[in-house]
PDB file of C-alpha atoms in Angstrom:
ATOM      1  CA  MET A   1     -15.763  29.039   7.960  1.00 51.00           C
ATOM      2  CA  ALA A   2     -14.887  25.429   8.808  1.00 68.00           C
ATOM      3  CA  GLN A   3     -11.202  24.644   9.177  1.00 83.00           C
ATOM      4  CA  ALA A   4      -9.652  22.752   6.283  1.00 87.00           C
ATOM      5  CA  TRP A   5      -6.910  20.151   6.672  1.00 89.00           C
ATOM      6  CA  LYS A   6      -4.456  18.738   4.153  1.00 91.00           C
ATOM      7  CA  CYS A   7      -3.945  14.988   4.311  1.00 91.00           C
ATOM      8  CA  ALA A   8      -0.322  13.796   4.362  1.00 91.00           C
ATOM      9  CA  GLY A   9      -1.221  10.156   3.776  1.00 92.00           C
ATOM     10  CA  LEU A  10      -2.000   6.949   5.664  1.00 95.00           C
ATOM     11  CA  ARG A  11       0.636   5.423   7.941  1.00 94.00           C
ATOM     12  CA  TRP A  12       0.594   2.090   9.744  1.00 93.00           C
ATOM     13  CA  ALA A  13       1.478   2.098  13.430  1.00 84.00           C
ATOM     14  CA  ALA A  14       1.749  -0.865  15.805  1.00 74.00           C
ATOM     15  CA  ASP A  15      -1.922  -0.449  16.756  1.00 76.00           C
ATOM     16  CA  GLY A  16      -3.287   0.053  13.247  1.00 88.00           C
ATOM     17  CA  PRO A  17      -3.766   2.664  10.495  1.00 94.00           C
ATOM     18  CA  VAL A  18      -3.342   6.381  11.172  1.00 95.00           C
ATOM     19  CA  LEU A  19      -4.266   9.256   8.880  1.00 94.00           C
ATOM     20  CA  THR A  20      -1.620  11.974   9.037  1.00 93.00           C
ATOM     21  CA  TRP A  21      -2.162  15.650   8.277  1.00 93.00           C
ATOM     22  CA  VAL A  22       0.131  18.473   7.205  1.00 90.00           C
ATOM     23  CA  GLY A  23       1.208  20.181  10.422  1.00 88.00           C
ATOM     24  CA  GLY A  24       1.536  16.966  12.435  1.00 89.00           C
ATOM     25  CA  ARG A  25      -2.029  16.110  13.389  1.00 92.00           C
ATOM     26  CA  ARG A  26      -2.855  12.369  13.451  1.00 92.00           C
ATOM     27  CA  SER A  27      -6.191  10.557  13.284  1.00 92.00           C
ATOM     28  CA  VAL A  28      -6.163   6.973  14.597  1.00 93.00           C
ATOM     29  CA  LEU A  29      -8.545   4.824  12.546  1.00 94.00           C
ATOM     30  CA  ALA A  30     -10.188   2.119  14.640  1.00 92.00           C
ATOM     31  CA  ARG A  31     -12.630  -0.299  13.014  1.00 91.00           C
ATOM     32  CA  GLY A  32     -16.196   0.769  13.671  1.00 92.00           C
ATOM     33  CA  LYS A  33     -15.209   4.446  13.643  1.00 92.00           C
ATOM     34  CA  ARG A  34     -17.042   6.783  11.288  1.00 92.00           C
ATOM     35  CA  VAL A  35     -14.791   8.395   8.697  1.00 93.00           C
ATOM     36  CA  ALA A  36     -16.344  11.376   6.898  1.00 92.00           C
ATOM     37  CA  PHE A  37     -14.962  14.363   5.041  1.00 93.00           C
ATOM     38  CA  GLY A  38     -15.681  16.597   2.081  1.00 93.00           C
ATOM     39  CA  VAL A  39     -13.934  18.871  -0.387  1.00 93.00           C
ATOM     40  CA  ALA A  40     -14.948  22.536  -0.373  1.00 88.00           C
ATOM     41  CA  GLU A  41     -16.835  23.944  -3.349  1.00 89.00           C
ATOM     42  CA  GLY A  42     -14.291  25.393  -5.742  1.00 92.00           C
ATOM     43  CA  GLY A  43     -11.449  23.395  -4.162  1.00 91.00           C
ATOM     44  CA  VAL A  44      -8.388  22.585  -6.268  1.00 94.00           C
ATOM     45  CA  ARG A  45      -5.978  19.692  -5.762  1.00 96.00           C
ATOM     46  CA  THR A  46      -2.369  20.854  -5.687  1.00 95.00           C
ATOM     47  CA  CYS A  47       0.960  19.051  -5.971  1.00 96.00           C
ATOM     48  CA  VAL A  48       2.339  17.732  -2.653  1.00 94.00           C
ATOM     49  CA  GLY A  49       5.950  18.502  -3.612  1.00 93.00           C
ATOM     50  CA  ALA A  50       8.948  16.204  -3.356  1.00 91.00           C
ATOM     51  CA  ARG A  51      11.227  14.903  -0.611  1.00 86.00           C
ATOM     52  CA  GLY A  52       9.850  17.196   2.082  1.00 84.00           C
ATOM     53  CA  HIS A  53       9.821  20.333  -0.046  1.00 89.00           C
ATOM     54  CA  ALA A  54       6.698  22.134  -1.266  1.00 92.00           C
ATOM     55  CA  CYS A  55       5.996  22.403  -4.986  1.00 94.00           C
ATOM     56  CA  PRO A  56       7.461  25.805  -5.973  1.00 94.00           C
ATOM     57  CA  VAL A  57       4.556  26.592  -8.321  1.00 95.00           C
ATOM     58  CA  ARG A  58       1.745  24.844  -6.402  1.00 94.00           C
ATOM     59  CA  ALA A  59       0.867  23.044  -9.619  1.00 96.00           C
ATOM     60  CA  GLY A  60      -2.576  21.542 -10.010  1.00 95.00           C
ATOM     61  CA  VAL A  61      -2.839  17.741 -10.296  1.00 96.00           C
ATOM     62  CA  THR A  62      -5.596  15.464 -11.532  1.00 95.00           C
ATOM     63  CA  GLY A  63      -8.028  13.960  -9.040  1.00 95.00           C
ATOM     64  CA  ARG A  64      -7.248  10.423 -10.232  1.00 95.00           C
ATOM     65  CA  SER A  65      -3.523  10.610  -9.515  1.00 95.00           C
ATOM     66  CA  THR A  66      -2.395   8.442  -6.588  1.00 94.00           C
ATOM     67  CA  GLY A  67       0.947  10.248  -6.433  1.00 92.00           C
ATOM     68  CA  ALA A  68      -0.479  13.790  -6.293  1.00 95.00           C
ATOM     69  CA  ARG A  69       2.701  15.229  -7.826  1.00 95.00           C
ATOM     70  CA  CYS A  70       3.285  17.358 -10.875  1.00 95.00           C
ATOM     71  CA  GLU A  71       5.697  16.052 -13.494  1.00 94.00           C
ATOM     72  CA  GLU A  72       8.677  18.029 -12.182  1.00 94.00           C
ATOM     73  CA  CYS A  73       8.168  17.065  -8.524  1.00 94.00           C
ATOM     74  CA  ALA A  74       7.634  13.417  -9.504  1.00 93.00           C
ATOM     75  CA  ARG A  75      10.971  13.518 -11.343  1.00 92.00           C
ATOM     76  CA  LEU A  76      12.714  15.036  -8.314  1.00 91.00           C
ATOM     77  CA  ASP A  77      11.150  12.443  -5.995  1.00 89.00           C
ATOM     78  CA  ARG A  78      12.506   9.605  -8.138  1.00 84.00           C
ATOM     79  CA  ALA A  79      15.956  11.185  -8.438  1.00 79.00           C
ATOM     80  CA  HIS A  80      17.178   9.783  -5.097  1.00 70.00           C
ATOM     81  CA  SER A  81      15.044   6.716  -4.501  1.00 68.00           C
ATOM     82  CA  VAL A  82      15.816   3.094  -3.670  1.00 66.00           C
ATOM     83  CA  ALA A  83      12.531   2.032  -5.298  1.00 66.00           C
ATOM     84  CA  ALA A  84      13.480   3.770  -8.562  1.00 55.00           C
ATOM     85  CA  ASP A  85      17.053   2.390  -8.458  1.00 60.00           C
ATOM     86  CA  THR A  86      18.486   5.916  -8.355  1.00 57.00           C
ATOM     87  CA  MET A  87      20.096   5.500  -4.931  1.00 65.00           C
ATOM     88  CA  THR A  88      22.654   2.703  -4.723  1.00 69.00           C
ATOM     89  CA  ASP A  89      24.879   4.018  -1.940  1.00 74.00           C
ATOM     90  CA  ASP A  90      22.526   3.601   1.011  1.00 82.00           C
ATOM     91  CA  PRO A  91      24.659   2.039   3.798  1.00 88.00           C
ATOM     92  CA  ARG A  92      21.688   0.643   5.728  1.00 93.00           C
ATOM     93  CA  PRO A  93      20.941  -3.121   5.723  1.00 95.00           C
ATOM     94  CA  TYR A  94      17.889  -4.285   3.783  1.00 96.00           C
ATOM     95  CA  HIS A  95      15.449  -7.158   4.085  1.00 97.00           C
ATOM     96  CA  VAL A  96      14.336  -9.225   1.092  1.00 97.00           C
ATOM     97  CA  TYR A  97      10.764 -10.526   1.434  1.00 98.00           C
ATOM     98  CA  LEU A  98       8.020 -12.535  -0.265  1.00 98.00           C
ATOM     99  CA  ALA A  99       4.566 -10.973   0.050  1.00 98.00           C
ATOM    100  CA  TRP A 100       1.182 -12.593  -0.691  1.00 97.00           C
ATOM    101  CA  PHE A 101      -1.956 -10.606  -1.538  1.00 97.00           C
ATOM    102  CA  GLY A 102      -4.234 -13.424  -2.640  1.00 94.00           C
ATOM    103  CA  PRO A 103      -4.163 -16.638  -4.721  1.00 93.00           C
ATOM    104  CA  GLY A 104      -1.533 -16.261  -7.423  1.00 91.00           C
ATOM    105  CA  LEU A 105      -0.592 -12.755  -6.294  1.00 95.00           C
ATOM    106  CA  VAL A 106       2.923 -12.978  -4.834  1.00 96.00           C
ATOM    107  CA  LYS A 107       5.723 -10.434  -5.149  1.00 97.00           C
ATOM    108  CA  VAL A 108       9.336 -10.167  -4.086  1.00 97.00           C
ATOM    109  CA  GLY A 109      10.627  -6.914  -2.662  1.00 96.00           C
ATOM    110  CA  ILE A 110      13.111  -5.198  -0.385  1.00 96.00           C
ATOM    111  CA  THR A 111      12.685  -2.843   2.552  1.00 95.00           C
ATOM    112  CA  ALA A 112      15.072  -1.140   4.951  1.00 94.00           C
ATOM    113  CA  TYR A 113      15.811  -3.517   7.846  1.00 95.00           C
ATOM    114  CA  GLU A 114      15.047  -0.808  10.425  1.00 95.00           C
ATOM    115  CA  ARG A 115      11.467  -0.453   9.149  1.00 93.00           C
ATOM    116  CA  GLY A 116      10.478  -3.970  10.159  1.00 93.00           C
ATOM    117  CA  SER A 117       7.113  -4.991   8.662  1.00 94.00           C
ATOM    118  CA  ALA A 118       5.842  -1.415   8.115  1.00 93.00           C
ATOM    119  CA  ARG A 119       6.384  -1.608   4.350  1.00 94.00           C
ATOM    120  CA  LEU A 120       4.344  -4.813   4.138  1.00 96.00           C
ATOM    121  CA  LEU A 121       1.432  -3.215   5.994  1.00 96.00           C
ATOM    122  CA  GLU A 122       1.631  -0.155   3.743  1.00 95.00           C
ATOM    123  CA  GLN A 123       1.381  -2.355   0.640  1.00 95.00           C
ATOM    124  CA  GLY A 124      -1.560  -4.343   1.980  1.00 96.00           C
ATOM    125  CA  ALA A 125       0.347  -7.650   2.090  1.00 97.00           C
ATOM    126  CA  VAL A 126      -1.994 -10.240   3.605  1.00 97.00           C
ATOM    127  CA  CYS A 127       0.945 -12.559   4.386  1.00 97.00           C
ATOM    128  CA  PHE A 128       4.702 -12.305   4.104  1.00 98.00           C
ATOM    129  CA  SER A 129       7.978 -13.950   5.047  1.00 98.00           C
ATOM    130  CA  TRP A 130      11.519 -12.655   5.105  1.00 98.00           C
ATOM    131  CA  LEU A 131      14.003 -14.326   2.772  1.00 97.00           C
ATOM    132  CA  GLY A 132      17.187 -12.749   4.075  1.00 97.00           C
ATOM    133  CA  HIS A 133      18.977  -9.517   4.875  1.00 97.00           C
ATOM    134  CA  GLY A 134      22.167  -7.743   3.889  1.00 97.00           C
ATOM    135  CA  PRO A 135      23.577  -4.684   2.107  1.00 96.00           C
ATOM    136  CA  LEU A 136      21.344  -2.864  -0.375  1.00 94.00           C
ATOM    137  CA  MET A 137      22.958  -4.155  -3.557  1.00 93.00           C
ATOM    138  CA  ALA A 138      23.044  -7.752  -2.274  1.00 95.00           C
ATOM    139  CA  ALA A 139      19.326  -7.462  -1.446  1.00 95.00           C
ATOM    140  CA  ARG A 140      18.614  -5.985  -4.883  1.00 94.00           C
ATOM    141  CA  ARG A 141      20.553  -8.761  -6.662  1.00 94.00           C
ATOM    142  CA  THR A 142      18.605 -11.396  -4.694  1.00 95.00           C
ATOM    143  CA  GLU A 143      15.356  -9.732  -5.700  1.00 95.00           C
ATOM    144  CA  GLU A 144      16.399  -9.821  -9.350  1.00 94.00           C
ATOM    145  CA  LEU A 145      17.469 -13.471  -9.038  1.00 95.00           C
ATOM    146  CA  LEU A 146      14.006 -14.488  -7.834  1.00 94.00           C
ATOM    147  CA  ARG A 147      12.286 -12.468 -10.517  1.00 94.00           C
ATOM    148  CA  ALA A 148      14.312 -14.176 -13.226  1.00 94.00           C
ATOM    149  CA  ALA A 149      14.455 -17.729 -11.828  1.00 94.00           C
ATOM    150  CA  LEU A 150      10.980 -18.054 -10.300  1.00 93.00           C
ATOM    151  CA  GLY A 151       9.007 -15.542 -12.360  1.00 94.00           C
ATOM    152  CA  VAL A 152       7.932 -13.595  -9.268  1.00 95.00           C
ATOM    153  CA  PRO A 153       7.160  -9.912 -10.025  1.00 95.00           C
ATOM    154  CA  ASP A 154       8.336  -7.012  -7.882  1.00 91.00           C
ATOM    155  CA  ARG A 155       5.114  -5.024  -8.351  1.00 93.00           C
ATOM    156  CA  ILE A 156       1.409  -5.862  -8.182  1.00 94.00           C
ATOM    157  CA  PRO A 157      -1.204  -3.215  -9.068  1.00 94.00           C
ATOM    158  CA  TYR A 158      -3.584  -2.251  -6.263  1.00 93.00           C
ATOM    159  CA  ALA A 159      -6.537  -3.045  -8.542  1.00 92.00           C
ATOM    160  CA  HIS A 160      -5.467  -6.719  -8.497  1.00 93.00           C
ATOM    161  CA  LYS A 161      -5.069  -6.687  -4.714  1.00 94.00           C
ATOM    162  CA  ARG A 162      -8.581  -5.272  -4.212  1.00 93.00           C
ATOM    163  CA  ALA A 163     -10.086  -7.740  -6.659  1.00 91.00           C
ATOM    164  CA  VAL A 164      -9.135 -10.776  -4.535  1.00 92.00           C
ATOM    165  CA  ARG A 165      -9.509  -9.317  -1.035  1.00 90.00           C
ATOM    166  CA  ALA A 166     -13.112 -10.469  -0.531  1.00 84.00           C
ATOM    167  CA  ALA A 167     -12.404 -14.097  -1.458  1.00 84.00           C
ATOM    168  CA  LEU A 168      -9.282 -15.043   0.484  1.00 91.00           C
ATOM    169  CA  PRO A 169      -8.853 -18.516   2.037  1.00 92.00           C
ATOM    170  CA  GLU A 170     -10.321 -18.608   5.550  1.00 88.00           C
ATOM    171  CA  SER A 171      -7.380 -20.136   7.421  1.00 92.00           C
ATOM    172  CA  ALA A 172      -3.973 -18.573   7.969  1.00 93.00           C
ATOM    173  CA  SER A 173      -2.296 -21.873   7.037  1.00 94.00           C
ATOM    174  CA  GLU A 174      -3.949 -21.769   3.610  1.00 95.00           C
ATOM    175  CA  ARG A 175      -2.985 -18.139   3.137  1.00 96.00           C
ATOM    176  CA  VAL A 176       0.719 -18.687   3.875  1.00 96.00           C
ATOM    177  CA  ALA A 177       1.016 -21.941   1.885  1.00 96.00           C
ATOM    178  CA  GLU A 178       1.919 -20.275  -1.414  1.00 96.00           C
ATOM    179  CA  ILE A 179       4.802 -18.199  -0.052  1.00 96.00           C
ATOM    180  CA  ALA A 180       5.997 -21.189   2.001  1.00 97.00           C
ATOM    181  CA  GLY A 181       6.435 -23.135  -1.241  1.00 96.00           C
ATOM    182  CA  LEU A 182       8.126 -20.221  -2.987  1.00 96.00           C
ATOM    183  CA  HIS A 183      10.441 -19.675  -0.035  1.00 97.00           C
ATOM    184  CA  ALA A 184      11.609 -23.294  -0.276  1.00 97.00           C
ATOM    185  CA  ARG A 185      12.215 -22.940  -4.028  1.00 96.00           C
ATOM    186  CA  ALA A 186      14.099 -19.676  -3.490  1.00 96.00           C
ATOM    187  CA  VAL A 187      16.394 -21.172  -0.853  1.00 94.00           C
ATOM    188  CA  ALA A 188      17.205 -24.042  -3.205  1.00 95.00           C
ATOM    189  CA  LEU A 189      18.413 -21.696  -5.939  1.00 93.00           C
ATOM    190  CA  GLY A 190      22.110 -21.191  -6.525  1.00 87.00           C
ATOM    191  CA  GLY A 191      23.670 -17.807  -7.077  1.00 89.00           C
ATOM    192  CA  TRP A 192      22.611 -15.981  -3.911  1.00 93.00           C
ATOM    193  CA  PRO A 193      24.994 -13.095  -3.092  1.00 95.00           C
ATOM    194  CA  GLU A 194      27.426 -14.080  -0.345  1.00 94.00           C
ATOM    195  CA  ALA A 195      26.720 -10.823   1.509  1.00 96.00           C
ATOM    196  CA  LEU A 196      23.058 -11.769   2.001  1.00 96.00           C
ATOM    197  CA  THR A 197      22.203 -13.701   5.178  1.00 96.00           C
ATOM    198  CA  PRO A 198      19.336 -16.161   4.482  1.00 96.00           C
ATOM    199  CA  GLU A 199      16.434 -16.374   6.951  1.00 97.00           C
ATOM    200  CA  PRO A 200      14.139 -19.352   7.601  1.00 97.00           C
ATOM    201  CA  PHE A 201      10.505 -19.286   6.580  1.00 98.00           C
ATOM    202  CA  ARG A 202       8.281 -17.590   9.146  1.00 97.00           C
ATOM    203  CA  GLY A 203       4.878 -16.750   7.748  1.00 97.00           C
ATOM    204  CA  VAL A 204       3.287 -13.579   9.151  1.00 97.00           C
ATOM    205  CA  ASP A 205      -0.450 -13.117   8.561  1.00 96.00           C
ATOM    206  CA  HIS A 206      -2.020  -9.624   8.526  1.00 95.00           C
ATOM    207  CA  ALA A 207      -5.623 -10.624   7.775  1.00 94.00           C
ATOM    208  CA  GLY A 208      -6.719 -10.023  11.370  1.00 92.00           C
ATOM    209  CA  VAL A 209      -4.894  -6.682  11.499  1.00 93.00           C
ATOM    210  CA  PHE A 210      -6.647  -5.578   8.309  1.00 94.00           C
ATOM    211  CA  GLY A 211     -10.079  -6.795   9.442  1.00 92.00           C
ATOM    212  CA  ILE A 212     -10.517  -9.318   6.628  1.00 91.00           C
ATOM    213  CA  ASP A 213     -10.125 -12.544   8.609  1.00 87.00           C
ATOM    214  CA  GLY A 214     -12.969 -14.904   9.493  1.00 73.00           C
ATOM    215  CA  ALA A 215     -15.290 -13.385  12.080  1.00 67.00           C
ATOM    216  CA  GLU A 216     -13.414 -10.089  11.710  1.00 65.00           C
ATOM    217  CA  ARG A 217     -14.295  -9.867   8.036  1.00 76.00           C
ATOM    218  CA  GLY A 218     -16.916  -7.239   7.211  1.00 74.00           C
ATOM    219  CA  PRO A 219     -19.189  -7.075   4.164  1.00 82.00           C
ATOM    220  CA  ALA A 220     -17.468  -7.358   0.789  1.00 87.00           C
ATOM    221  CA  ALA A 221     -16.705  -4.116  -1.017  1.00 92.00           C
ATOM    222  CA  VAL A 222     -18.881  -3.358  -4.042  1.00 92.00           C
ATOM    223  CA  ALA A 223     -17.207  -0.219  -5.398  1.00 94.00           C
ATOM    224  CA  GLU A 224     -14.118   1.978  -5.167  1.00 95.00           C
ATOM    225  CA  VAL A 225     -13.708   5.744  -5.209  1.00 96.00           C
ATOM    226  CA  ALA A 226     -12.437   6.864  -8.621  1.00 96.00           C
ATOM    227  CA  GLU A 227     -11.442  10.356  -7.495  1.00 96.00           C
ATOM    228  CA  LEU A 228     -12.358  13.173  -5.140  1.00 96.00           C
ATOM    229  CA  VAL A 229     -13.941  16.300  -6.608  1.00 95.00           C
ATOM    230  CA  ALA A 230     -14.655  19.854  -5.466  1.00 94.00           C
ATOM    231  CA  GLY A 231     -17.909  19.878  -3.528  1.00 92.00           C
ATOM    232  CA  GLY A 232     -17.850  16.093  -3.083  1.00 93.00           C
ATOM    233  CA  ALA A 233     -18.061  14.178   0.191  1.00 93.00           C
ATOM    234  CA  ILE A 234     -17.845  10.634   1.481  1.00 94.00           C
ATOM    235  CA  GLY A 235     -18.601   9.116   4.845  1.00 92.00           C
ATOM    236  CA  GLY A 236     -19.042   5.681   6.330  1.00 93.00           C
ATOM    237  CA  GLU A 237     -18.138   3.246   9.073  1.00 94.00           C
ATOM    238  CA  LEU A 238     -14.634   1.812   8.778  1.00 95.00           C
ATOM    239  CA  VAL A 239     -15.036  -1.966   8.413  1.00 95.00           C
ATOM    240  CA  ALA A 240     -11.537  -2.852   7.166  1.00 95.00           C
ATOM    241  CA  ALA A 241      -8.242  -1.265   6.148  1.00 96.00           C
ATOM    242  CA  ALA A 242      -5.406  -2.747   4.074  1.00 96.00           C
ATOM    243  CA  GLY A 243      -2.425  -0.850   2.758  1.00 96.00           C
ATOM    244  CA  PRO A 244      -3.652   2.614   1.721  1.00 97.00           C
ATOM    245  CA  ASP A 245      -7.244   1.385   1.355  1.00 97.00           C
ATOM    246  CA  LEU A 246     -10.104   2.149   3.740  1.00 96.00           C
ATOM    247  CA  HIS A 247     -13.247   0.018   3.405  1.00 96.00           C
ATOM    248  CA  LEU A 248     -16.178   2.263   4.340  1.00 95.00           C
ATOM    249  CA  ALA A 249     -19.761   1.066   4.856  1.00 94.00           C
ATOM    250  CA  THR A 250     -21.834   3.715   3.060  1.00 93.00           C
ATOM    251  CA  GLU A 251     -25.434   3.908   1.869  1.00 90.00           C
ATOM    252  CA  ARG A 252     -24.155   2.469  -1.432  1.00 89.00           C
ATOM    253  CA  GLY A 253     -22.619  -0.536   0.313  1.00 93.00           C
ATOM    254  CA  VAL A 254     -18.956  -0.930   1.222  1.00 94.00           C
ATOM    255  CA  VAL A 255     -16.807   1.438  -0.846  1.00 95.00           C
ATOM    256  CA  VAL A 256     -12.997   1.276  -0.963  1.00 96.00           C
ATOM    257  CA  LEU A 257     -11.230   4.614  -0.600  1.00 97.00           C
ATOM    258  CA  ASP A 258      -7.569   4.713  -1.621  1.00 97.00           C
ATOM    259  CA  THR A 259      -6.265   7.354   0.793  1.00 97.00           C
ATOM    260  CA  ARG A 260      -3.597   8.371  -1.728  1.00 96.00           C
ATOM    261  CA  LEU A 261      -6.450  10.137  -3.553  1.00 97.00           C
ATOM    262  CA  MET A 262      -6.886  12.408  -0.500  1.00 96.00           C
ATOM    263  CA  THR A 263      -3.448  14.032  -0.598  1.00 95.00           C
ATOM    264  CA  GLY A 264      -3.234  17.477  -2.175  1.00 94.00           C
ATOM    265  CA  TRP A 265      -6.843  18.399  -1.323  1.00 95.00           C
ATOM    266  CA  GLU A 266      -8.011  20.696   1.454  1.00 93.00           C
ATOM    267  CA  LEU A 267     -10.579  18.584   3.317  1.00 94.00           C
ATOM    268  CA  LEU A 268     -13.396  19.581   5.641  1.00 92.00           C
ATOM    269  CA  ALA A 269     -15.123  17.600   8.371  1.00 88.00           C
ATOM    270  CA  ALA A 270     -18.422  16.135   7.192  1.00 83.00           C
ATOM    271  CA  ALA A 271     -21.402  14.739   9.059  1.00 74.00           C
ATOM    272  CA  GLY A 272     -24.212  12.800   7.434  1.00 65.00           C
ATOM    273  CA  GLU A 273     -23.532  13.572   3.793  1.00 64.00           C
ATOM    274  CA  PRO A 274     -24.142  10.708   1.342  1.00 73.00           C
ATOM    275  CA  CYS A 275     -21.373   9.237  -0.780  1.00 86.00           C
ATOM    276  CA  ALA A 276     -21.123  12.065  -3.302  1.00 89.00           C
ATOM    277  CA  VAL A 277     -17.904  11.307  -5.182  1.00 93.00           C
ATOM    278  CA  PRO A 278     -17.347   9.388  -8.427  1.00 94.00           C
ATOM    279  CA  VAL A 279     -17.163   5.636  -7.807  1.00 94.00           C
ATOM    280  CA  ARG A 280     -16.741   2.631 -10.052  1.00 94.00           C
ATOM    281  CA  GLU A 281     -17.739  -0.990  -9.632  1.00 92.00           C
ATOM    282  CA  LEU A 282     -15.028  -3.014  -7.940  1.00 87.00           C
ATOM    283  CA  ARG A 283     -13.616  -5.603 -10.281  1.00 79.00           C
ATOM    284  CA  ARG A 284     -13.893  -9.168  -9.027  1.00 69.00           C
ATOM    285  CA  ALA A 285     -11.166 -11.765  -9.475  1.00 62.00           C
ATOM    286  CA  ALA A 286     -12.132 -14.293 -12.138  1.00 52.00           C
ATOM    287  CA  GLY A 287      -9.670 -16.881 -10.834  1.00 44.00           C
ATOM    288  CA  VAL A 288      -6.100 -17.422  -9.835  1.00 39.00           C
ATOM    289  CA  GLN A 289      -3.665 -15.076 -11.521  1.00 40.00           C
ATOM    290  CA  GLU A 290      -0.909 -16.989 -13.281  1.00 38.00           C
ATOM    291  CA  GLY A 291       1.126 -13.834 -13.860  1.00 34.00           C
ATOM    292  CA  LEU A 292       0.780 -10.106 -14.038  1.00 26.00           C
ATOM    293  CA  PHE A 293       3.553  -9.038 -16.364  1.00 22.00           C
TER     294      PHE A 293
END
């Protein structure tokens, strides 16, 4: 019987995306590499647990869940989380950033200073710039200031990010222009916490890293995986990767696989199987988003 592996999620390293597996195995994902796997017949997706601990009841979770956690484990995971505002005593310094995902899609956020740009890569930010750094609560107050004064959200759904990815401006200068303007407006605002150290605008562009820049850009995606299912399989050449998304060239065209859908399943190596999982047409951006919320 073929060995099954449990995916622990996609991580971004200095040299690109890496699939991680329970037990410590890592699979480096270079563009042009074939990525193929299947779910065993009769397979069941189980909860991944919370904060490094296994789910005590190995609860089943739906194939469409990107969190792969049961209700109880999801609650425990949020119980001590900076993102959920349930951890306010973290002594580490934090960065405040502006991230750009496409025309009209800009968010403000915070990330631990020690993580550098890893969080931006994980979110699929095409461009970003730091705004400043300081203690957690000063960073959080700055984030809230920008949300209120400039109308910049702190979350953008992945569906919106995917919708604009095939039609980004070709030059890096065009891509960073929107956050450059917002950075200037943010710096001009009054009311910044004194504990936050402002940083000058320095636009960082990830389009080349993701494989969606100019000559590096592969064919546009036409569909996205809706969920994995028992007995299903998917395989294709990796043509781009952004955030948790892998763009795979399959016999159906380029299909986007959100690797968060892989966690909780026991996966088997696959060879030449066709794309045999539920997919849906990828929504295209109708124009510039004026606001999401």
